[in-house]
Short mmCIF file of C-alpha atoms and ligand atoms in Angstrom, two decimals:
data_model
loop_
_atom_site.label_atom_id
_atom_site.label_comp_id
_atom_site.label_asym_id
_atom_site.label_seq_id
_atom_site.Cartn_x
_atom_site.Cartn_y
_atom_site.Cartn_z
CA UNK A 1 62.32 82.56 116.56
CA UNK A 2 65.12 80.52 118.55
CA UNK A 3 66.78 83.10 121.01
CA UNK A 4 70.91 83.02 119.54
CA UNK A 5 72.87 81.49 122.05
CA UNK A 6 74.56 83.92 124.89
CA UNK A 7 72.49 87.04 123.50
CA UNK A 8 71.76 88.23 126.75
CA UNK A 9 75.74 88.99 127.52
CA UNK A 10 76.91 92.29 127.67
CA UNK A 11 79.13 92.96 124.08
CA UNK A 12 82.82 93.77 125.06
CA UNK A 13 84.71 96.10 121.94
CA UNK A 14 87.71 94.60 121.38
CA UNK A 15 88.32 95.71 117.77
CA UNK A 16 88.85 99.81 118.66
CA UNK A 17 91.87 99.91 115.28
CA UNK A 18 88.70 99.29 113.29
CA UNK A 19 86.99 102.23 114.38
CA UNK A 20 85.10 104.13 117.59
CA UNK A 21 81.92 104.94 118.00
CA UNK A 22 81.02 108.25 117.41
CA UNK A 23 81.94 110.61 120.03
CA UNK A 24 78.66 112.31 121.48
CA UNK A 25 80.43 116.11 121.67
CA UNK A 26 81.18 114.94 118.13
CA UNK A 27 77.98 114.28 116.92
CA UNK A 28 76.45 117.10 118.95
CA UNK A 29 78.15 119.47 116.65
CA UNK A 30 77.73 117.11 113.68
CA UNK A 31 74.14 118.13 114.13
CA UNK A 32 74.12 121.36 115.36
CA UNK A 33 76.56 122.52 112.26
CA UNK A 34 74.03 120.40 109.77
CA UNK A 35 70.97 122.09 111.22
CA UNK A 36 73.26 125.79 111.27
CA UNK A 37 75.13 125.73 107.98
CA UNK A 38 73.20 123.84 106.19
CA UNK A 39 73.89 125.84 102.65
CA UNK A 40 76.76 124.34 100.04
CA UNK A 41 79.92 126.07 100.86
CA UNK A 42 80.47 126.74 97.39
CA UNK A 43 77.11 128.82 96.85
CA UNK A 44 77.89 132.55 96.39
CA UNK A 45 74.18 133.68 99.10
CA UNK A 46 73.73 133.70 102.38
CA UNK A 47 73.46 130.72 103.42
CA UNK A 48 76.98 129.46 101.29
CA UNK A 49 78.25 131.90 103.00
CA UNK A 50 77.57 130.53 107.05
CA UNK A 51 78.35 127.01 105.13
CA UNK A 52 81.48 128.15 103.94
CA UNK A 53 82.80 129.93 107.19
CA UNK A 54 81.84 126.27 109.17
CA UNK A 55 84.00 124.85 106.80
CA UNK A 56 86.55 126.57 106.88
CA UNK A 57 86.75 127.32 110.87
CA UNK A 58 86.79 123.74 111.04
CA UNK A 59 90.07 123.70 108.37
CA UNK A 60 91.26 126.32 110.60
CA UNK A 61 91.31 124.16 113.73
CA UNK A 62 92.26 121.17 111.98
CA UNK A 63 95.38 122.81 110.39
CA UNK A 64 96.32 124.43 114.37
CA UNK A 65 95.86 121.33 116.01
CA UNK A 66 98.38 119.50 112.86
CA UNK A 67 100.92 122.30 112.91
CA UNK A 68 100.47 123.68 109.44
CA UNK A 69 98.48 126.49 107.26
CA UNK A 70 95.03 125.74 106.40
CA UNK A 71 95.68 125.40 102.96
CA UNK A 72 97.17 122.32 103.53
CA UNK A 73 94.38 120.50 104.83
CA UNK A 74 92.07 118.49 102.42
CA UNK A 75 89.37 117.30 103.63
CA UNK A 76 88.62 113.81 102.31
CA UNK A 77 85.77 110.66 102.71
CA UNK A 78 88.39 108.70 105.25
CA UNK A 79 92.25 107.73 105.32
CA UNK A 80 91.31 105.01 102.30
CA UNK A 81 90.62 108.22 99.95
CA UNK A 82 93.57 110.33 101.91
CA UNK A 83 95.85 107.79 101.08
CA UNK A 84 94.48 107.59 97.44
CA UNK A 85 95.46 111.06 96.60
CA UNK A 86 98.29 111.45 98.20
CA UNK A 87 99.97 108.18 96.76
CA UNK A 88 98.50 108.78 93.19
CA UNK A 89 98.47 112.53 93.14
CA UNK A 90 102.14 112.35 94.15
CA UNK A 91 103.74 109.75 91.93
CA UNK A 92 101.31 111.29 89.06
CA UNK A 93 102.82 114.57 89.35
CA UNK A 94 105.98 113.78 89.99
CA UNK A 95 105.98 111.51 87.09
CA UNK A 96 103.92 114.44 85.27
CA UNK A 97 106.92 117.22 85.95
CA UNK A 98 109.87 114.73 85.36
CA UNK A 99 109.26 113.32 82.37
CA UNK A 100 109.72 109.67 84.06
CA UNK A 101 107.75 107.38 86.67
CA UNK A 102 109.64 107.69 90.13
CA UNK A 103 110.50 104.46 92.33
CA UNK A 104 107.80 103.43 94.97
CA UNK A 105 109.31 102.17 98.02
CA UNK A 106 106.96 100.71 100.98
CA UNK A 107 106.85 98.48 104.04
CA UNK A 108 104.48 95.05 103.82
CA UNK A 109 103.28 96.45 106.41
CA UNK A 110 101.21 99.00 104.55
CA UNK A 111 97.30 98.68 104.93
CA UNK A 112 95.11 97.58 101.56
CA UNK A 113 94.45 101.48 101.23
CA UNK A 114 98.23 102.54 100.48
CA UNK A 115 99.19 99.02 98.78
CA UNK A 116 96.02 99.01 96.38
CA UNK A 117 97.42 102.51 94.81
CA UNK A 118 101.13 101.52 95.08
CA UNK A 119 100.19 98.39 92.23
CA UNK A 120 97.54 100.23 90.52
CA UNK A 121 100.60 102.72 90.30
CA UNK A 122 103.02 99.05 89.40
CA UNK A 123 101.10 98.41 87.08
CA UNK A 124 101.12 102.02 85.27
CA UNK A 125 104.87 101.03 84.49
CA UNK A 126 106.10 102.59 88.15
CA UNK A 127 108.96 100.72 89.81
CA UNK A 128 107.70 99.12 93.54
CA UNK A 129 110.17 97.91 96.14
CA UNK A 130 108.16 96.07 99.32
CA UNK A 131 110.75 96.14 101.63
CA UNK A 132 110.26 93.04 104.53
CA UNK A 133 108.93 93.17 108.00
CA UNK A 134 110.27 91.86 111.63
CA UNK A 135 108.57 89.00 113.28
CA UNK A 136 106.47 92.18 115.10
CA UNK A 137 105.99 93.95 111.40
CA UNK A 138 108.75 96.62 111.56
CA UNK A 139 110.08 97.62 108.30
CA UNK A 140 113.48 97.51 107.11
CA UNK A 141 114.03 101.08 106.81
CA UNK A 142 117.50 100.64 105.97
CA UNK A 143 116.56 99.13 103.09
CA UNK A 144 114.00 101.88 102.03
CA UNK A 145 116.60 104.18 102.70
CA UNK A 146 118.88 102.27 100.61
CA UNK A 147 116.79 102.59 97.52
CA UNK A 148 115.86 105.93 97.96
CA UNK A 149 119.17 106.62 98.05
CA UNK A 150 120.09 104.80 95.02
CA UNK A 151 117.92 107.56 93.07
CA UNK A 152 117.37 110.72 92.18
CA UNK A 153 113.64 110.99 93.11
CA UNK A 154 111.23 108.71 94.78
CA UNK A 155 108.30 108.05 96.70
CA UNK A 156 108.29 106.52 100.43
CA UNK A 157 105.48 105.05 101.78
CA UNK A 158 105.53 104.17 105.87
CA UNK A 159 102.79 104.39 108.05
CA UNK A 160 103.03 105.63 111.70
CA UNK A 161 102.38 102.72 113.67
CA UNK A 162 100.55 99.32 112.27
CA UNK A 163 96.59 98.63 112.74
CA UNK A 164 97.66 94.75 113.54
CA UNK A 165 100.34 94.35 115.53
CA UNK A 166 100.53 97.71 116.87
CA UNK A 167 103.93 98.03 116.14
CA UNK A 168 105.74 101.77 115.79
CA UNK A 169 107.81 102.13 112.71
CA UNK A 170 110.68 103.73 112.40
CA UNK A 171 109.77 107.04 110.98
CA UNK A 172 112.50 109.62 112.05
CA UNK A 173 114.83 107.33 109.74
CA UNK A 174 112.47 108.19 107.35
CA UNK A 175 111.37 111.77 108.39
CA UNK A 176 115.21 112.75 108.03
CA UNK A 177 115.51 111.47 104.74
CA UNK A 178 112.51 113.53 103.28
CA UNK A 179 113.11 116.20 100.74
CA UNK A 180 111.33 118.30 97.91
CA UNK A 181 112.80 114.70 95.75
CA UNK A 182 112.40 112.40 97.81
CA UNK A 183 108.56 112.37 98.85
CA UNK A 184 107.04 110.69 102.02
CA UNK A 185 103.48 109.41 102.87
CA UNK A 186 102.97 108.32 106.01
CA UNK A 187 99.65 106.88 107.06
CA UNK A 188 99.10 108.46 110.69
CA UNK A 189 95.35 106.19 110.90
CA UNK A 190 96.69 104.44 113.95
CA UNK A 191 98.02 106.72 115.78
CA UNK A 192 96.34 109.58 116.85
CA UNK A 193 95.10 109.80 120.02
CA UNK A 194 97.35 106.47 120.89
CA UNK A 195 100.60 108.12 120.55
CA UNK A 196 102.54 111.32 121.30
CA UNK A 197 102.65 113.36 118.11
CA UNK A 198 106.31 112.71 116.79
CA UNK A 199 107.80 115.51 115.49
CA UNK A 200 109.18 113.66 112.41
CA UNK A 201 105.33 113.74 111.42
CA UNK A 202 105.62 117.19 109.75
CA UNK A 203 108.12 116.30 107.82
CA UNK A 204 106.40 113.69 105.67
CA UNK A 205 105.48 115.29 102.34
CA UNK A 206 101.40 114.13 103.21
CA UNK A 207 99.65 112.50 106.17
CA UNK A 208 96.64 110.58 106.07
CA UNK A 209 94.04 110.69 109.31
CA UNK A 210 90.86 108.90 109.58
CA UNK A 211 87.93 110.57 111.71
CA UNK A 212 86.39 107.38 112.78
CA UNK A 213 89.47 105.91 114.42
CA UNK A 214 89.14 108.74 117.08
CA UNK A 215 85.57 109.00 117.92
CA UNK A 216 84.37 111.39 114.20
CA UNK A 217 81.59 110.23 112.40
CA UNK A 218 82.77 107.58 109.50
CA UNK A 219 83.36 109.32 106.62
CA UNK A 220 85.83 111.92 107.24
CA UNK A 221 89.36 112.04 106.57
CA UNK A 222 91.78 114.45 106.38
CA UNK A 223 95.38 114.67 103.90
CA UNK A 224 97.33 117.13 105.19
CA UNK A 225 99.95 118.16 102.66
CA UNK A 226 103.53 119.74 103.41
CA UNK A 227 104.21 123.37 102.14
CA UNK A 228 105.78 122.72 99.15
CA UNK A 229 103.48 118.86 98.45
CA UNK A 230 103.01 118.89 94.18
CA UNK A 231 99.83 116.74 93.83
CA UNK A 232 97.77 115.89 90.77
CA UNK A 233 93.87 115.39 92.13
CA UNK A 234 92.48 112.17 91.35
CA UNK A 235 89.28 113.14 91.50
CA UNK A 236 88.24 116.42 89.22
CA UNK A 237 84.75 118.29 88.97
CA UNK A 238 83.93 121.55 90.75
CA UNK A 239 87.35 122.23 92.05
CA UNK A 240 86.91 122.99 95.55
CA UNK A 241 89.61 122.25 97.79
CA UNK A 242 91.83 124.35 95.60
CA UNK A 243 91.27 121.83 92.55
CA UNK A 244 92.84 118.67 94.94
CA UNK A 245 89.62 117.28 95.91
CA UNK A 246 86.52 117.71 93.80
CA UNK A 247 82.88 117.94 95.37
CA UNK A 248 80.87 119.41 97.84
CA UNK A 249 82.31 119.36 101.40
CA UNK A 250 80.10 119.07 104.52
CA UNK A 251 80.94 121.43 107.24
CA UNK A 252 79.27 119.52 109.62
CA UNK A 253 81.39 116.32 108.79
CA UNK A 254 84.61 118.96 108.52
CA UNK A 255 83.28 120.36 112.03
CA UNK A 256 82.87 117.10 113.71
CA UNK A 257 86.11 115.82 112.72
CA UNK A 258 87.77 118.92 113.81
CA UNK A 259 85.83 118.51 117.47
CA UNK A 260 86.82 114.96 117.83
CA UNK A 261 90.82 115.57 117.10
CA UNK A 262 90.78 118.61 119.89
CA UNK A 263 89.71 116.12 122.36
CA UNK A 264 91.21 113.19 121.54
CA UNK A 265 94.59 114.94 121.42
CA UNK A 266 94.22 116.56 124.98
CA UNK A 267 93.29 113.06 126.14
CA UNK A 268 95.80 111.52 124.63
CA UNK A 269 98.50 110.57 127.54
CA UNK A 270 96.05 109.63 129.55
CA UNK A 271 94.06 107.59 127.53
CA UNK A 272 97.57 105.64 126.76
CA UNK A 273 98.77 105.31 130.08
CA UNK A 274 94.68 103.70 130.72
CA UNK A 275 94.88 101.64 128.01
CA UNK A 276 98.19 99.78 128.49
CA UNK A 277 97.15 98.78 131.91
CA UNK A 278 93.99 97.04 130.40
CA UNK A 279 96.06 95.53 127.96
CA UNK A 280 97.98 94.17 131.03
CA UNK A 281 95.28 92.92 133.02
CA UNK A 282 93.94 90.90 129.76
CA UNK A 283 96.89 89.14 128.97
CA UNK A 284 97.36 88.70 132.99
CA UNK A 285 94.36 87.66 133.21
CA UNK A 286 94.32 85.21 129.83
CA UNK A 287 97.77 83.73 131.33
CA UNK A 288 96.35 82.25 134.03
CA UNK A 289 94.16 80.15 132.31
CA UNK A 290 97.12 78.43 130.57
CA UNK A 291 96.46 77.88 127.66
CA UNK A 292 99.31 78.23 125.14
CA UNK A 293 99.11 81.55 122.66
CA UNK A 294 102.03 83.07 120.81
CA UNK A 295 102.22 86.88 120.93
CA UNK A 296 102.84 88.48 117.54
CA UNK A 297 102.01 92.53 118.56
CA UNK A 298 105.04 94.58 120.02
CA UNK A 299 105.71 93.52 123.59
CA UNK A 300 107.23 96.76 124.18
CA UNK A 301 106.38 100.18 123.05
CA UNK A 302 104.32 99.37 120.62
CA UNK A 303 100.40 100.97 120.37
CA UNK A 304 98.95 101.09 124.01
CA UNK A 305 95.82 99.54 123.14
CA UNK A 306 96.79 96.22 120.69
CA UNK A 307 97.19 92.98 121.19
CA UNK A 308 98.05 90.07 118.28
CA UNK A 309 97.85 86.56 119.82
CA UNK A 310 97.58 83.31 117.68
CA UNK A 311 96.43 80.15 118.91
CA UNK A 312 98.09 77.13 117.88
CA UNK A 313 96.28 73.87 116.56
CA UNK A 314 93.19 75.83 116.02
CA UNK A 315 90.93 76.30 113.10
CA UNK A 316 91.07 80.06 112.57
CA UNK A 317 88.28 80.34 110.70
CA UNK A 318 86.35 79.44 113.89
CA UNK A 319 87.41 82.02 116.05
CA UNK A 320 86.22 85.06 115.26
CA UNK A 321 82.27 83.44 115.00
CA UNK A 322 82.56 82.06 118.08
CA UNK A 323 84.11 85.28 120.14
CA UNK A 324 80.95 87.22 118.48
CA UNK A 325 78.78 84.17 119.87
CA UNK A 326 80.29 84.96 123.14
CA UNK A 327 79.61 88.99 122.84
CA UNK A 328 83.35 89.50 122.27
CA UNK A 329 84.02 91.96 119.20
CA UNK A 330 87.44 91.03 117.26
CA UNK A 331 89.29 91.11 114.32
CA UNK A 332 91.95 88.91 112.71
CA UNK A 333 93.26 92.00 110.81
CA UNK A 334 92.47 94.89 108.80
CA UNK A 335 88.41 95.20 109.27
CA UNK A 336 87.97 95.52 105.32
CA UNK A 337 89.45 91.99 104.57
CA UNK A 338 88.50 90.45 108.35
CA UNK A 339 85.63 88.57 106.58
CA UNK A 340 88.23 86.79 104.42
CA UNK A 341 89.38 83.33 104.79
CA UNK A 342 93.03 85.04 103.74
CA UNK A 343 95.52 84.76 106.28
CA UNK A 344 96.97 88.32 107.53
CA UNK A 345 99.71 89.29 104.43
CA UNK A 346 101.21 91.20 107.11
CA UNK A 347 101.63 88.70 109.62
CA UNK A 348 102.56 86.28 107.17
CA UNK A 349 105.19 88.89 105.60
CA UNK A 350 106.31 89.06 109.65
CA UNK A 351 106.94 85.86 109.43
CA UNK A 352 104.14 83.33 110.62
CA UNK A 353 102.86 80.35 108.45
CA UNK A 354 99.39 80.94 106.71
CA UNK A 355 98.23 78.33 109.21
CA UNK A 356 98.85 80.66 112.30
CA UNK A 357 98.22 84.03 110.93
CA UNK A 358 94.68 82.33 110.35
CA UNK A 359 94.40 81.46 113.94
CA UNK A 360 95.40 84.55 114.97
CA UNK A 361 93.12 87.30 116.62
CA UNK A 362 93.56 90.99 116.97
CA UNK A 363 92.47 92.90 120.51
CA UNK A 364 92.50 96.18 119.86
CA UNK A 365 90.68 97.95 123.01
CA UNK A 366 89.13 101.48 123.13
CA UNK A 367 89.62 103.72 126.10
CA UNK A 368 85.90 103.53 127.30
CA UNK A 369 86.25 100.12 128.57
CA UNK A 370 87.30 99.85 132.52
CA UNK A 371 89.21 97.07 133.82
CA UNK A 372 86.26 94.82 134.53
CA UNK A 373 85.29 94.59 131.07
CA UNK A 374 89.82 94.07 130.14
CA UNK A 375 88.65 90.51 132.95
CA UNK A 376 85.51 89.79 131.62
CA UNK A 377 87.07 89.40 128.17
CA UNK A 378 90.17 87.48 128.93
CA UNK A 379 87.66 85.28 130.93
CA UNK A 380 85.12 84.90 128.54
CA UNK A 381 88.00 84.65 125.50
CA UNK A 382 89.88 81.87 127.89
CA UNK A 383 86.47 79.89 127.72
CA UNK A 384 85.98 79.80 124.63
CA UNK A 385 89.22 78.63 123.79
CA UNK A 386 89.30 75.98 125.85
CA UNK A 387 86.18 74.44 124.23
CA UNK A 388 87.74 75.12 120.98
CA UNK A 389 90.65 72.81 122.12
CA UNK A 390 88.54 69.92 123.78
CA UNK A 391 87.09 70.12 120.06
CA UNK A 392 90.77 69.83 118.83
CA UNK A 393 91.50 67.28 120.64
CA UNK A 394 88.59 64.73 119.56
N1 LIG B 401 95.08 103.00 107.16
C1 LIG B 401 95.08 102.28 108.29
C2 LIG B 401 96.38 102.02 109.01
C3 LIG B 401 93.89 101.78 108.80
O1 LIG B 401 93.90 101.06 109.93
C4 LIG B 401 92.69 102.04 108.09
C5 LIG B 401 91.41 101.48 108.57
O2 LIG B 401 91.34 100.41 109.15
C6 LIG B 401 92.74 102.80 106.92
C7 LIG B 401 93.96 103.27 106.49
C8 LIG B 401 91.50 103.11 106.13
O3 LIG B 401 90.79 104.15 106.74
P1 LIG B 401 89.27 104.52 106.38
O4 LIG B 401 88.42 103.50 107.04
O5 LIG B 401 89.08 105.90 106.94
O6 LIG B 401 89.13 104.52 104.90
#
């Protein structure tokens, strides 16, 4: 077999929004809760017993580390299902106890996971205002503000910060605005163990968290709910989770996940204050190559760790298999629709032409990278690029 071309370089992760590796103090107790409680916590014997205490120790830690009773935890596949339930279970039983569907108000911003129940919910016969995005993707939360407050009832959906361009949205707008009526979801993927917890989180009516964005193994999410959160499940069997989430748990997921927030929290500031210095030698480095890139992620105070840069003149489609030829691991967007030939909706809803969202790339780094791998990749990146041109220019 031909060797592929530039196998032997060392592979630089650039696309850390998409997900971490598994943390190894993670997956130690992954394994040493699977081998330990290895019963189904809903068995009445021995052994559902141990499973059941794992379970619910780790619901226990997850709910101390989130600021709220361990109730209000549900423990769910990932932030995709998370944001499922929240969004359906809350419009559904809202709808369910009012007699009439609420109105749905959300950013563009949204991922696929809280947009793909907002029009399955659309299409049910519930109202939807997108509200539109800055040229960096922040929302107009005036204007969700303004239709929420042109109702009775309704349901917000705003996410903390945004998985492309890294930008923080305005959530204590939002947060202030929240009531038993007027119902918020905010999807907190991005940033945990990025950010400093904002207090406005605990006021949003749910909160979706994925495990693999921080270093869990994938498939693991938590929802946590507010005290007084009315949700219909959407998923029904065996009622565990107090009838909101049907089906066996796994401690050892529910353990791992719980492991992995601890530390990722206490890391947190200085992970950030690591990670927005490599961001900085990239783009210092990239500069001086000079070659001409428009910057579409928030310059300032935006995610530590995110970078958005499109390329002008360039065939998009091109540039992600060619920084994977070159050992460099990227994104143009959301991982679940990078293999797309769609241009990012959310960049284009921020404002750039299909054309240049295509050619777009996002750098999201992870805080295990030092700052010769931040060179290395603006070098290696700058390279590449600059063949891609001399192509361009033939
Ligand atoms: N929400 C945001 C902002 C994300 O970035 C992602 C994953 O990329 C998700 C939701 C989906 O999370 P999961 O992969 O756990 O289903």
């Amino acid at each position: 077999m031909r060797p592929r071309r530039n196998s032997k370089l060392n592979r630089i992760l650039l696309d850390a929004n998409a997900g971490l590796p598994v943390r190894e103090e993670a997956l130690e107790t992954f394994v040493r809760v699977s081998r330990d409680a290895s019963g189904n916590p809903s068995s009445i014997h021995r052994a559902g017993r141990h499973a059941q205490a794992a379970l619910e120790n780790a619901r226990e830690e997850v709910a101390g580390l989130l600021l709220c009773a361990a109730r209000d935890i549900v423990f769910t596949s990932g932030a995709t299902e998370a944001n499922n339930l929240a969004i359906l279970g809350l419009a559904r039983a809202a709808e369910r106890l009012s007699g009439m569907p609420i109105p749905l108000i959300a950013s563009r911003a949204e991922h696929p996971a809280a947009l793909a129940p907002l029009r399955v919910l659309q299409q049910q016969g519930f109202p939807l205002h997108l509200v539109n995005l800055d040229a960096h993707a922040t929302a107009d939360v005036d204007a969700m503000l303004g239709h929420a407050s042109a109702c009775v009832a309704s349901l917000s959906v705003l996410q903390w910060a945004n998985n492309e361009t890294g930008v923080i949205q305005p959530i204590d707008a939002l947060a202030s605005h929240a009531s038993d009526t007027h119902l918020w979801h905010c999807d907190a993927v991005q940033g945990i163990g990025k950010l400093d917890m904002n207090p406005s989180l605990w006021r949003a009516t749910t909160l979706a968290l994925s495990g693999h964005k921080f270093g869990a193994p994938k498939g693991i999410g938590v929802l946590r709910l507010s005290e007084n959160a009315m949700l219909d499940p959407v998923q029904v069997g065996g009622g565990q989770q107090r009838s909101l989430r049907s089906g066996t748990e796994s401690p050892a997921l529910a353990a791992s996940f719980a492991h992995a927030l601890r530390l990722t929290m206490k890391e947190q500031s200085a992970s950030a204050v690591h990670l927005k210095n490599m961001c900085k030698v990239f783009l210092a480095e990239l500069k001086k190559l000079e070659l001409p890139f428009r910057s579409n992620h928030c310059t300032e105070g935006g995610l530590p760790n995110t970078l958005n840069l499109s390329f002008p003149h360039l065939d998009g489609r091109m540039l992600i298999p060619a920084c994977d030829a070159d050992g460099l691991e990227v994104s143009a967007g959301a991982a679940c629709s990078s293999g797309a030939a769609l241009p990012s909706s959310v960049l284009v809803a921020a404002g750039l032409a299909p054309e240049a969202a295509r050619a777009s790339l996002r750098i999201s780094l992870s805080p295990d990278l030092g700052e010769s791998d931040a060179h290395e990749a603006a070098k290696r990146l700058g390279k590449l690029l600059r063949r891609m041109y001399e192509v361009a220019k033939r």
